[in-house]
PDB file of N, CA and C in Angstrom:
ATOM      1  N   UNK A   1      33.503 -72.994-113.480  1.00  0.00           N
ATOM      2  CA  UNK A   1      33.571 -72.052-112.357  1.00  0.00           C
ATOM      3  C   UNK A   1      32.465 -72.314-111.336  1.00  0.00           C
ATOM      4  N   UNK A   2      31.673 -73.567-111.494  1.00  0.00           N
ATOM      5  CA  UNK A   2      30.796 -73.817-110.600  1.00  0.00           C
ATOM      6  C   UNK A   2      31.241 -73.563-108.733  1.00  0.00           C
ATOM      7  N   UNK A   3      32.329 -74.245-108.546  1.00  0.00           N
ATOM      8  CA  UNK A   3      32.576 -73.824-106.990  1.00  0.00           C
ATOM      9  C   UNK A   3      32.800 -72.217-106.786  1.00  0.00           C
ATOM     10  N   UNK A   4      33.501 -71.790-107.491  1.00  0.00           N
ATOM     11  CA  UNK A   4      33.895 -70.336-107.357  1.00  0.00           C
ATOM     12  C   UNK A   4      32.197 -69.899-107.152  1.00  0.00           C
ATOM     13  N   UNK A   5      31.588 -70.167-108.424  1.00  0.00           N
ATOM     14  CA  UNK A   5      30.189 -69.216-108.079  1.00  0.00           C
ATOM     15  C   UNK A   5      29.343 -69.687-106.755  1.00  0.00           C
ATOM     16  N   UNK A   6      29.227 -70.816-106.519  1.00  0.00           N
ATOM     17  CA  UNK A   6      28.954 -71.000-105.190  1.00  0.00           C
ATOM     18  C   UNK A   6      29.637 -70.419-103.842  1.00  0.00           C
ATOM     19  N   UNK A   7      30.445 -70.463-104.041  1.00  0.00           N
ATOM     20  CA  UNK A   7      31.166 -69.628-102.786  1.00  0.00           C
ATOM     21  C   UNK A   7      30.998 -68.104-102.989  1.00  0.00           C
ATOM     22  N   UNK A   8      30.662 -67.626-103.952  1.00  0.00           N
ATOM     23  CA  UNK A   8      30.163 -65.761-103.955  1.00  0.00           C
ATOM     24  C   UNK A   8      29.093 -65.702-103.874  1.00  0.00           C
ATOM     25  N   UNK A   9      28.034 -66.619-104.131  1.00  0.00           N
ATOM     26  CA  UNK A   9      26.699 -66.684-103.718  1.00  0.00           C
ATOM     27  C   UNK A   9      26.899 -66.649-102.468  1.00  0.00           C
ATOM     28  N   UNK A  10      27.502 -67.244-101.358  1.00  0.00           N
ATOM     29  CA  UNK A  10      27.187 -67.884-100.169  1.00  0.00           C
ATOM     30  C   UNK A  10      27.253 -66.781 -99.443  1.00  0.00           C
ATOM     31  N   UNK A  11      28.207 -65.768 -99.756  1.00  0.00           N
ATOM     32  CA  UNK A  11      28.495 -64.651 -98.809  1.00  0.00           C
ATOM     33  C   UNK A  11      26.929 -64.268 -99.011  1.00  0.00           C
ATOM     34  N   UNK A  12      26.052 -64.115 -99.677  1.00  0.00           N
ATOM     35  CA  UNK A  12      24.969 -62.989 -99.654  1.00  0.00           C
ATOM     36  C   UNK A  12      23.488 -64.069 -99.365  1.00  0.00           C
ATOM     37  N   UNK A  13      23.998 -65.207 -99.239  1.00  0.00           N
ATOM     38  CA  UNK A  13      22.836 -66.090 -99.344  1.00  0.00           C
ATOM     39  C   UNK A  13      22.577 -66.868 -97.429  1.00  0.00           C
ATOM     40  N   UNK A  14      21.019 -66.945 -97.192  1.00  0.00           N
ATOM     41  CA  UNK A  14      20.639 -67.460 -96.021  1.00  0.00           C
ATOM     42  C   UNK A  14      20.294 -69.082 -96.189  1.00  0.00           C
ATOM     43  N   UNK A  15      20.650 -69.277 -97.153  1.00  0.00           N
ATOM     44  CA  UNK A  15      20.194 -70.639 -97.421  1.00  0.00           C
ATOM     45  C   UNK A  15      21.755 -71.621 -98.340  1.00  0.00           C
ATOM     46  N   UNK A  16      21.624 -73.069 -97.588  1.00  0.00           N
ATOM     47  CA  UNK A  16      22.944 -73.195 -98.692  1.00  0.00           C
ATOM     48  C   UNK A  16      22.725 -73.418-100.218  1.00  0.00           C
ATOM     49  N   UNK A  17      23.924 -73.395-101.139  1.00  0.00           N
ATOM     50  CA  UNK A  17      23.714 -72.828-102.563  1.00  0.00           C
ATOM     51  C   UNK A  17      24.364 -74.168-102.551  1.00  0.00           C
ATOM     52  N   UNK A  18      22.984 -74.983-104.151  1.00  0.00           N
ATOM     53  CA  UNK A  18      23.275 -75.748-104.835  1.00  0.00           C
ATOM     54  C   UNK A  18      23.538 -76.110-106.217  1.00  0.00           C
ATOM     55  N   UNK A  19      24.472 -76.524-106.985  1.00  0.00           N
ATOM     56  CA  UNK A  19      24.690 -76.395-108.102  1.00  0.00           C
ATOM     57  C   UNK A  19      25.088 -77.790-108.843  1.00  0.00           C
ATOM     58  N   UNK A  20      24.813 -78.013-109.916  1.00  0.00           N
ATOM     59  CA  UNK A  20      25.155 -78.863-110.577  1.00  0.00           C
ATOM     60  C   UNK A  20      26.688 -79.114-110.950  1.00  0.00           C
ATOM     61  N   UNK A  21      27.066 -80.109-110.935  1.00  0.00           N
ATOM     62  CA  UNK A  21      28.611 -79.801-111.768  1.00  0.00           C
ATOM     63  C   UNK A  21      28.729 -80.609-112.863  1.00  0.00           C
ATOM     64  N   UNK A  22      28.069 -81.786-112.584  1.00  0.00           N
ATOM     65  CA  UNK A  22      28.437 -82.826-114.409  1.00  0.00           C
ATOM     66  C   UNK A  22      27.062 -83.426-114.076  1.00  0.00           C
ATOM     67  N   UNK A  23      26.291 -83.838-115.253  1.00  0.00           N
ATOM     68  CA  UNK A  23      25.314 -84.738-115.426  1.00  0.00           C
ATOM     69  C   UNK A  23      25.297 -85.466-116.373  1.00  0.00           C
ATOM     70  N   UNK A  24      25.011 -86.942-116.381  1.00  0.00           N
ATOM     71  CA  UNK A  24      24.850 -87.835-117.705  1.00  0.00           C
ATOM     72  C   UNK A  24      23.790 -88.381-117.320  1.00  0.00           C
ATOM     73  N   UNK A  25      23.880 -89.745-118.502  1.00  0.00           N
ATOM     74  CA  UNK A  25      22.576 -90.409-118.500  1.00  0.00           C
ATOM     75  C   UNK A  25      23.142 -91.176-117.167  1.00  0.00           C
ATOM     76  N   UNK A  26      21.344 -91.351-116.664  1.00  0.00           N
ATOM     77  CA  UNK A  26      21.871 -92.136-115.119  1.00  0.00           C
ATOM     78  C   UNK A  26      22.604 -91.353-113.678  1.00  0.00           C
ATOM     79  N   UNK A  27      23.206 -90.162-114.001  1.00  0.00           N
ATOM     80  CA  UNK A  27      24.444 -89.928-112.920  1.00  0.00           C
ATOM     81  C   UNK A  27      24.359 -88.528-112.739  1.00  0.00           C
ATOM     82  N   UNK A  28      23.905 -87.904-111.531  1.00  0.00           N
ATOM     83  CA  UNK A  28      24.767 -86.417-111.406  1.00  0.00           C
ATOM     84  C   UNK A  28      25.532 -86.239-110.391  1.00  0.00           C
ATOM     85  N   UNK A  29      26.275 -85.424-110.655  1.00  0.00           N
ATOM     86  CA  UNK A  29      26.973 -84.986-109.157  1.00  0.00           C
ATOM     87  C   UNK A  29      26.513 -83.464-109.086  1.00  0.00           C
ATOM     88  N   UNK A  30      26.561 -82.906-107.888  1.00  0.00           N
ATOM     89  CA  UNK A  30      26.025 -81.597-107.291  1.00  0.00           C
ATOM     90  C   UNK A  30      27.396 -81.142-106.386  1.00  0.00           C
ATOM     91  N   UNK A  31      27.411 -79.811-106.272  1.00  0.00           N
ATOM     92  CA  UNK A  31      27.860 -79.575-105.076  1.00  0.00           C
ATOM     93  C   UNK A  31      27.178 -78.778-104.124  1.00  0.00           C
ATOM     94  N   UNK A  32      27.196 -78.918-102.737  1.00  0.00           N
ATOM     95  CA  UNK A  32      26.449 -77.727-101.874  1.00  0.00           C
ATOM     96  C   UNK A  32      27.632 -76.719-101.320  1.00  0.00           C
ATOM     97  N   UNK A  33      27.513 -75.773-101.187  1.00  0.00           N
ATOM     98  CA  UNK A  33      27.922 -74.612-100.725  1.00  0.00           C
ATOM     99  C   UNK A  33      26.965 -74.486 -98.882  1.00  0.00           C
ATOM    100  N   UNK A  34      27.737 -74.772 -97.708  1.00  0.00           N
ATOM    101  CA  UNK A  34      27.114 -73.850 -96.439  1.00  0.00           C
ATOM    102  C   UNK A  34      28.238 -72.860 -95.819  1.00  0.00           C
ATOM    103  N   UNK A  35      27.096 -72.135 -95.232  1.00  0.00           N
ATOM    104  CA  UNK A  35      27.857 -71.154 -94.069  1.00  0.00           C
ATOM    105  C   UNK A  35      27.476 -71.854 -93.083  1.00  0.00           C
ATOM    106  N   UNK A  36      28.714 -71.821 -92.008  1.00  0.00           N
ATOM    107  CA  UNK A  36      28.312 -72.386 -90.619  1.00  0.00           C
ATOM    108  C   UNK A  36      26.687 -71.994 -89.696  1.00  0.00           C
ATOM    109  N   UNK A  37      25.991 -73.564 -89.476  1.00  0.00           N
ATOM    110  CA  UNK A  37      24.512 -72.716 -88.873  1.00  0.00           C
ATOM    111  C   UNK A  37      24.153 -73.377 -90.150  1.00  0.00           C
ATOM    112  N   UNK A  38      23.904 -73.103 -91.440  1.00  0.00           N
ATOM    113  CA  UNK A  38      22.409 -73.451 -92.080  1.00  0.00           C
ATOM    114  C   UNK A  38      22.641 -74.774 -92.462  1.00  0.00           C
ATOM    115  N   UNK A  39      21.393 -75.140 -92.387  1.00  0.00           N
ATOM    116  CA  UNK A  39      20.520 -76.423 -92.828  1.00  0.00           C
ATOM    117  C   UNK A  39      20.366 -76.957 -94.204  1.00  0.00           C
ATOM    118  N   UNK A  40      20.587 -77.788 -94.656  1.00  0.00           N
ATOM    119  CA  UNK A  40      19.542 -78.392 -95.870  1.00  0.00           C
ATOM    120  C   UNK A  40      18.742 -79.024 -95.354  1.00  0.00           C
ATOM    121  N   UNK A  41      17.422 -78.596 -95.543  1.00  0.00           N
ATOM    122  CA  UNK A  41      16.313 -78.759 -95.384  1.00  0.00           C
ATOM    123  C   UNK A  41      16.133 -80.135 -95.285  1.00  0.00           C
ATOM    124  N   UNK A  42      15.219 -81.076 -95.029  1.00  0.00           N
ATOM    125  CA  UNK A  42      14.627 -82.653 -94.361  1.00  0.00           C
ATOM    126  C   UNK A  42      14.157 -82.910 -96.400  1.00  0.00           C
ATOM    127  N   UNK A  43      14.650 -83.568 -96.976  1.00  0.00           N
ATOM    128  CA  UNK A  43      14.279 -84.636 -98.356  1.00  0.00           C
ATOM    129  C   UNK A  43      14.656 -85.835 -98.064  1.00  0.00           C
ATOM    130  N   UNK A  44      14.553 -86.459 -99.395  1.00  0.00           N
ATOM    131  CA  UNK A  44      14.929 -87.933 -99.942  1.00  0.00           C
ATOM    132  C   UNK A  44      15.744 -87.634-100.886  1.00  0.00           C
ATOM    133  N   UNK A  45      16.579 -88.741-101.282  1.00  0.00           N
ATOM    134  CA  UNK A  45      17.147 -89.420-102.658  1.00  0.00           C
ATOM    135  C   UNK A  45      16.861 -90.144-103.370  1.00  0.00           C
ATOM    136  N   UNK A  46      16.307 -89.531-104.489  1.00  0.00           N
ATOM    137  CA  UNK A  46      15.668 -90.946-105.267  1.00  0.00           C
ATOM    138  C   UNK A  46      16.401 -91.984-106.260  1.00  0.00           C
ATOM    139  N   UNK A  47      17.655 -91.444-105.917  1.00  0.00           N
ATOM    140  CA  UNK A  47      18.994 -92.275-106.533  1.00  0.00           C
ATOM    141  C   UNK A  47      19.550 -92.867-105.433  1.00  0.00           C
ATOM    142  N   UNK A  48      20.801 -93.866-106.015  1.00  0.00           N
ATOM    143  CA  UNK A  48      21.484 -94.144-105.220  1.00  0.00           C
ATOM    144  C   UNK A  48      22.615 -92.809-104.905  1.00  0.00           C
ATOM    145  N   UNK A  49      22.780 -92.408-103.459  1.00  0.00           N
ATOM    146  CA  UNK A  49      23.683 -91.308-103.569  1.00  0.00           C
ATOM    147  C   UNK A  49      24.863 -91.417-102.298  1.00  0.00           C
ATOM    148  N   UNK A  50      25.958 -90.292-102.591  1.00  0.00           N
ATOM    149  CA  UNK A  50      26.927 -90.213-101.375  1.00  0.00           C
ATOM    150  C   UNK A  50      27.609 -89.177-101.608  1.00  0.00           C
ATOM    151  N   UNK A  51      27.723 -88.487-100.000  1.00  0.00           N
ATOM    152  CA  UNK A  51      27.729 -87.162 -99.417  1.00  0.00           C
ATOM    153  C   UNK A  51      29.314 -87.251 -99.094  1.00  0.00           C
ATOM    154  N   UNK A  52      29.986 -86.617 -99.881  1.00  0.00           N
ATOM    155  CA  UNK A  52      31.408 -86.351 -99.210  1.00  0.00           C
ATOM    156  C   UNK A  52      32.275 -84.987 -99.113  1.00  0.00           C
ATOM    157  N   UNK A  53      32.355 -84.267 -97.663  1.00  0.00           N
ATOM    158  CA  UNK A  53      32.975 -83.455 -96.986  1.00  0.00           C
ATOM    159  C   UNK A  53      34.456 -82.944 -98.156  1.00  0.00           C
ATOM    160  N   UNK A  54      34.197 -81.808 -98.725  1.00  0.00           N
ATOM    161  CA  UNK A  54      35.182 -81.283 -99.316  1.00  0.00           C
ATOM    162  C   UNK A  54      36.379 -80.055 -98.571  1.00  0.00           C
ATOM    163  N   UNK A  55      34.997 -79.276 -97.788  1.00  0.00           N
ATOM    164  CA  UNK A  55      36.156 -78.750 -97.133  1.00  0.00           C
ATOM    165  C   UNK A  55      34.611 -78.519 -96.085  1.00  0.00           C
ATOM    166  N   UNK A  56      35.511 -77.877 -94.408  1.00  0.00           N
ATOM    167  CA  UNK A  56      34.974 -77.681 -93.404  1.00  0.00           C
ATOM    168  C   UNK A  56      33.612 -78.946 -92.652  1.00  0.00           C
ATOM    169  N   UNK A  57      32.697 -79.150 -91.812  1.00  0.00           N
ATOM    170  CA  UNK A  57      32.169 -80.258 -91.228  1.00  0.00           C
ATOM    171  C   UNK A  57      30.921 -79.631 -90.997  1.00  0.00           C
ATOM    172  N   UNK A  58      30.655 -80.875 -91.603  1.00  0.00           N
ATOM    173  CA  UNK A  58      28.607 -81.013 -91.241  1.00  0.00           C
ATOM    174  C   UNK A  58      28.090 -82.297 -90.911  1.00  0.00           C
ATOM    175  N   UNK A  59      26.908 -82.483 -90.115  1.00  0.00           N
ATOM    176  CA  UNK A  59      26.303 -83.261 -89.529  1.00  0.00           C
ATOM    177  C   UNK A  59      24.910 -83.531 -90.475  1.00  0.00           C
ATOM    178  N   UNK A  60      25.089 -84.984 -90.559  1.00  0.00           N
ATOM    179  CA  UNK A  60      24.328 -85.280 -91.794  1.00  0.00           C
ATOM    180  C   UNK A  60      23.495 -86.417 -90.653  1.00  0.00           C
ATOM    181  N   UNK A  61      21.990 -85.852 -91.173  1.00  0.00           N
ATOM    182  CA  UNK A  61      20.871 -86.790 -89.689  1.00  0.00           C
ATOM    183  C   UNK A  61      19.534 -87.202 -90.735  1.00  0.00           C
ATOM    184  N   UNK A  62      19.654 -88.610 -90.581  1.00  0.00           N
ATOM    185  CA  UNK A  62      18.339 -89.628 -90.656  1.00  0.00           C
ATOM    186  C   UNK A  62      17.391 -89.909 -89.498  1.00  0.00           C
ATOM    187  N   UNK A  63      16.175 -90.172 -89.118  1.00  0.00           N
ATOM    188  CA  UNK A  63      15.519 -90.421 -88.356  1.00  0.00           C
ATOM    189  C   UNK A  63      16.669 -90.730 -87.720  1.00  0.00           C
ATOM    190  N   UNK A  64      16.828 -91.927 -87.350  1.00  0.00           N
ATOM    191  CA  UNK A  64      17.568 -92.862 -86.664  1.00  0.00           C
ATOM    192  C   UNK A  64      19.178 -93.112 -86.570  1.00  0.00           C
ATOM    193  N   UNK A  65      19.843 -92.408 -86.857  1.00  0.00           N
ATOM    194  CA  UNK A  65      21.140 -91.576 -87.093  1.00  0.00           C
ATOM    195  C   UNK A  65      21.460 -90.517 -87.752  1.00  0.00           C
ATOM    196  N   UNK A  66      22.685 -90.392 -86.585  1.00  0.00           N
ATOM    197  CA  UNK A  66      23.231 -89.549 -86.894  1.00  0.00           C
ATOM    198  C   UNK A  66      25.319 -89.286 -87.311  1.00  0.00           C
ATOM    199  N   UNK A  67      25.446 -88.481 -87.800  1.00  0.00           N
ATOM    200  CA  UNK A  67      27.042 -88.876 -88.177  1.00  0.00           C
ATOM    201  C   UNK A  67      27.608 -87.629 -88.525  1.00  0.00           C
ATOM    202  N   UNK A  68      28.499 -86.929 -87.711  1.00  0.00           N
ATOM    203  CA  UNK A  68      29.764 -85.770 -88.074  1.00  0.00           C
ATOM    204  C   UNK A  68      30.631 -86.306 -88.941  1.00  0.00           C
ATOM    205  N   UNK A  69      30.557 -85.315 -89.638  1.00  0.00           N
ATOM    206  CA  UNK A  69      31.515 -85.530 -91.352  1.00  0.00           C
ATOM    207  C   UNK A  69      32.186 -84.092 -90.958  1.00  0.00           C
ATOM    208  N   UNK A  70      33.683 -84.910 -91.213  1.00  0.00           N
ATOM    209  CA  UNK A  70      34.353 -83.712 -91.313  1.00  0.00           C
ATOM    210  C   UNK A  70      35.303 -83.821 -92.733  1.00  0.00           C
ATOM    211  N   UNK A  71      35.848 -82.904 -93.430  1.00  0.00           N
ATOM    212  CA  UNK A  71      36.704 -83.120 -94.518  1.00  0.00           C
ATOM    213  C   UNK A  71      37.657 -84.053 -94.981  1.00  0.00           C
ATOM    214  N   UNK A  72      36.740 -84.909 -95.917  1.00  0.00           N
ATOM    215  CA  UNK A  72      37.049 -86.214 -96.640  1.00  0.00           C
ATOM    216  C   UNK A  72      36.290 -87.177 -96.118  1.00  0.00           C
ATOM    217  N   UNK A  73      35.458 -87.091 -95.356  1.00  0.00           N
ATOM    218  CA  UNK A  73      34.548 -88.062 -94.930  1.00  0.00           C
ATOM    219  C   UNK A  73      33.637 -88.016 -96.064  1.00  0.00           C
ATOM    220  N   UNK A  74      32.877 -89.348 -96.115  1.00  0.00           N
ATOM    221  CA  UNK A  74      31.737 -89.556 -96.792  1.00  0.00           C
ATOM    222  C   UNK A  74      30.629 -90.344 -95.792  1.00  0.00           C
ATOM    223  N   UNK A  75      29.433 -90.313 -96.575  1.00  0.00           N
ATOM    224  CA  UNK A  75      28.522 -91.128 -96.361  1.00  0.00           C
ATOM    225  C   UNK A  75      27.713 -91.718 -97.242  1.00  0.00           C
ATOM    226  N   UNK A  76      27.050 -92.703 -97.438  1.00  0.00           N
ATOM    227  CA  UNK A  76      26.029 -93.247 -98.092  1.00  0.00           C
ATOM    228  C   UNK A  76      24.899 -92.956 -98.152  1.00  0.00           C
ATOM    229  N   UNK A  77      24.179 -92.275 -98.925  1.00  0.00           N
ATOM    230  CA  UNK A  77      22.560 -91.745 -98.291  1.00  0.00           C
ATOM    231  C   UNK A  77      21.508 -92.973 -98.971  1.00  0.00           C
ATOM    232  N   UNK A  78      21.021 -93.109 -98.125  1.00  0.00           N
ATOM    233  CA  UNK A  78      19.688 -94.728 -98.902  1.00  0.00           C
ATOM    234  C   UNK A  78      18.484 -93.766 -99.245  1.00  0.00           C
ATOM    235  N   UNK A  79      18.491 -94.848-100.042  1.00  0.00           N
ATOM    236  CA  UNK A  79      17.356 -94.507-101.173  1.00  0.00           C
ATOM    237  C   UNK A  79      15.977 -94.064-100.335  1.00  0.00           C
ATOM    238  N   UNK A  80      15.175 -92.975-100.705  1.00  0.00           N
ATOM    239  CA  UNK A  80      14.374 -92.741-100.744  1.00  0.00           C
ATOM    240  C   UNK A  80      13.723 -92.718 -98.885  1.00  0.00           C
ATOM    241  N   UNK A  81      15.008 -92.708 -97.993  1.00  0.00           N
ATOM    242  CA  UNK A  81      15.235 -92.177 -96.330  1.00  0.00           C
ATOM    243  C   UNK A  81      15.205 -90.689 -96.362  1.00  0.00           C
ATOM    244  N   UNK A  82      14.056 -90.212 -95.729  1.00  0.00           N
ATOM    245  CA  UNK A  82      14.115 -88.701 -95.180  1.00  0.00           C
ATOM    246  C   UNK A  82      15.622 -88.330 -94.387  1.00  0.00           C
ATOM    247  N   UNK A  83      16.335 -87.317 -94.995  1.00  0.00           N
ATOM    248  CA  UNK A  83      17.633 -86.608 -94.011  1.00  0.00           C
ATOM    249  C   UNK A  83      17.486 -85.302 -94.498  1.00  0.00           C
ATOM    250  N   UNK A  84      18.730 -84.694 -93.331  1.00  0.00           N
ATOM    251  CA  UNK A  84      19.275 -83.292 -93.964  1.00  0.00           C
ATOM    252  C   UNK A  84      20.621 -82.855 -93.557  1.00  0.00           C
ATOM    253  N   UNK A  85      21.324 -82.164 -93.738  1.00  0.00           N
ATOM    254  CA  UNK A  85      22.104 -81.853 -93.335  1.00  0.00           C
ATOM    255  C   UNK A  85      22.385 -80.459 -93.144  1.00  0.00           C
ATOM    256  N   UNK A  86      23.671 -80.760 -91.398  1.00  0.00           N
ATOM    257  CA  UNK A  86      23.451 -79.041 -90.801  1.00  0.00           C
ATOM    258  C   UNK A  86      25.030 -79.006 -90.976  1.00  0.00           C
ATOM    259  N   UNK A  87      25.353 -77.688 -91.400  1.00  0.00           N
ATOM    260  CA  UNK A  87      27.170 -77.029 -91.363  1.00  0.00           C
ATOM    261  C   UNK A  87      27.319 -76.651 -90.136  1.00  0.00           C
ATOM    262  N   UNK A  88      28.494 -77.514 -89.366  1.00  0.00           N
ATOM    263  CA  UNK A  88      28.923 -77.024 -88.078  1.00  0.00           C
ATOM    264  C   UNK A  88      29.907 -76.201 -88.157  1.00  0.00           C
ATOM    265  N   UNK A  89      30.651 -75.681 -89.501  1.00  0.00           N
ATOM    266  CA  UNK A  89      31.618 -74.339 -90.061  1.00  0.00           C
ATOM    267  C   UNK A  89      31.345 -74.700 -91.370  1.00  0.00           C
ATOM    268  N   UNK A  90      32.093 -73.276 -92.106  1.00  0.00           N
ATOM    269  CA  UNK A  90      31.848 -73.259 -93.624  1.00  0.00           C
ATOM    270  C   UNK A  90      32.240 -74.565 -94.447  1.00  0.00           C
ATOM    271  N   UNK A  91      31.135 -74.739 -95.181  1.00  0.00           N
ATOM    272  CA  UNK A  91      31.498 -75.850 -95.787  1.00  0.00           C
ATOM    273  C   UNK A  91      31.220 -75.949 -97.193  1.00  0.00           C
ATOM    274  N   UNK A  92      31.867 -77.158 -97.558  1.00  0.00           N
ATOM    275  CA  UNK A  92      31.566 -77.561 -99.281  1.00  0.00           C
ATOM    276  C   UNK A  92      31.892 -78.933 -99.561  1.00  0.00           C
ATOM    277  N   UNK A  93      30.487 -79.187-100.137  1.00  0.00           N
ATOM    278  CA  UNK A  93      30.277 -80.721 -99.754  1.00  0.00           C
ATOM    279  C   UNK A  93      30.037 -81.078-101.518  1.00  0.00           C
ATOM    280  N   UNK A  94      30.183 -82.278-101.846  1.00  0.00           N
ATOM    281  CA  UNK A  94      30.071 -82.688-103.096  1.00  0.00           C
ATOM    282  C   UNK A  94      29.300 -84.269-103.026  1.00  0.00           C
ATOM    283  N   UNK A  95      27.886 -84.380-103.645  1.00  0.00           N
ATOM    284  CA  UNK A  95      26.937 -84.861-103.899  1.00  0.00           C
ATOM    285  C   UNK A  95      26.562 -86.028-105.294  1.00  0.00           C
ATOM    286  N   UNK A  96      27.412 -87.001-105.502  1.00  0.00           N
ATOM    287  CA  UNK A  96      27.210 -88.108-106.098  1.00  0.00           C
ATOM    288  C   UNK A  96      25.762 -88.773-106.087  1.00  0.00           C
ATOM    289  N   UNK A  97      25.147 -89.051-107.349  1.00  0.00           N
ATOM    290  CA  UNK A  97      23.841 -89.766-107.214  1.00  0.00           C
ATOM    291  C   UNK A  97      23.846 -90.660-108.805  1.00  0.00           C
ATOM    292  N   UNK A  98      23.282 -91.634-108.660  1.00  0.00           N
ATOM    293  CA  UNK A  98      23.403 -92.836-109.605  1.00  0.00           C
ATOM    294  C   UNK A  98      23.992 -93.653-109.649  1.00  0.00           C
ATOM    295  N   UNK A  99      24.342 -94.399-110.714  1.00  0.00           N
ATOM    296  CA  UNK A  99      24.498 -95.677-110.917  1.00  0.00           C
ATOM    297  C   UNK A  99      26.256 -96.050-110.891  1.00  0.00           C
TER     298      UNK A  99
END
């Protein structure tokens, strides 16, 4: 029920909601939960990882690019590059990292 609980968090939450969904050795995937407007905050990846648009569009920005993802888009995030990403409508994004 991980997405479900993310999406009832979101109604009451100012920040987007992150959750785990499977982890092994080597590999997790995450999903984020936004409301249109908020941010994930400026990090790194210290895996290899990739950002792909499940439902609604967000703008995912590195120093030096930038790229609108809209539903079913992906991206590649490099290793250990400062980004973040902003929801331009409600969204739910799913977060691959490892091998």
């Amino acid at each position: 029920m991980t997405i479900k609980d993310i999406k009832l968090k979101l109604k009451t939450s100012n920040n987007p909601v992150a959750k785990s969904l499977h982890q092994g050795l080597g590999f997790k995937t995450l999903v984020i939960g936004f409301k249109k407007g908020m941010i994930l905050k400026e990090h790194k990846a210290h895996l290899k990882s990739k950002l792909t648009v499940l439902e609604g569009a967000v703008i995912y920005k590195e120093e030096h690019r930038i790229i609108e993802l809209e539903q079913y888009d992906e991206v590649e995030i490099p290793i250990e590059i400062t980004h973040s990403v902003e929801a331009r409508e409600d969204s739910l994004c799913i977060v691959t990292q490892g091998e």
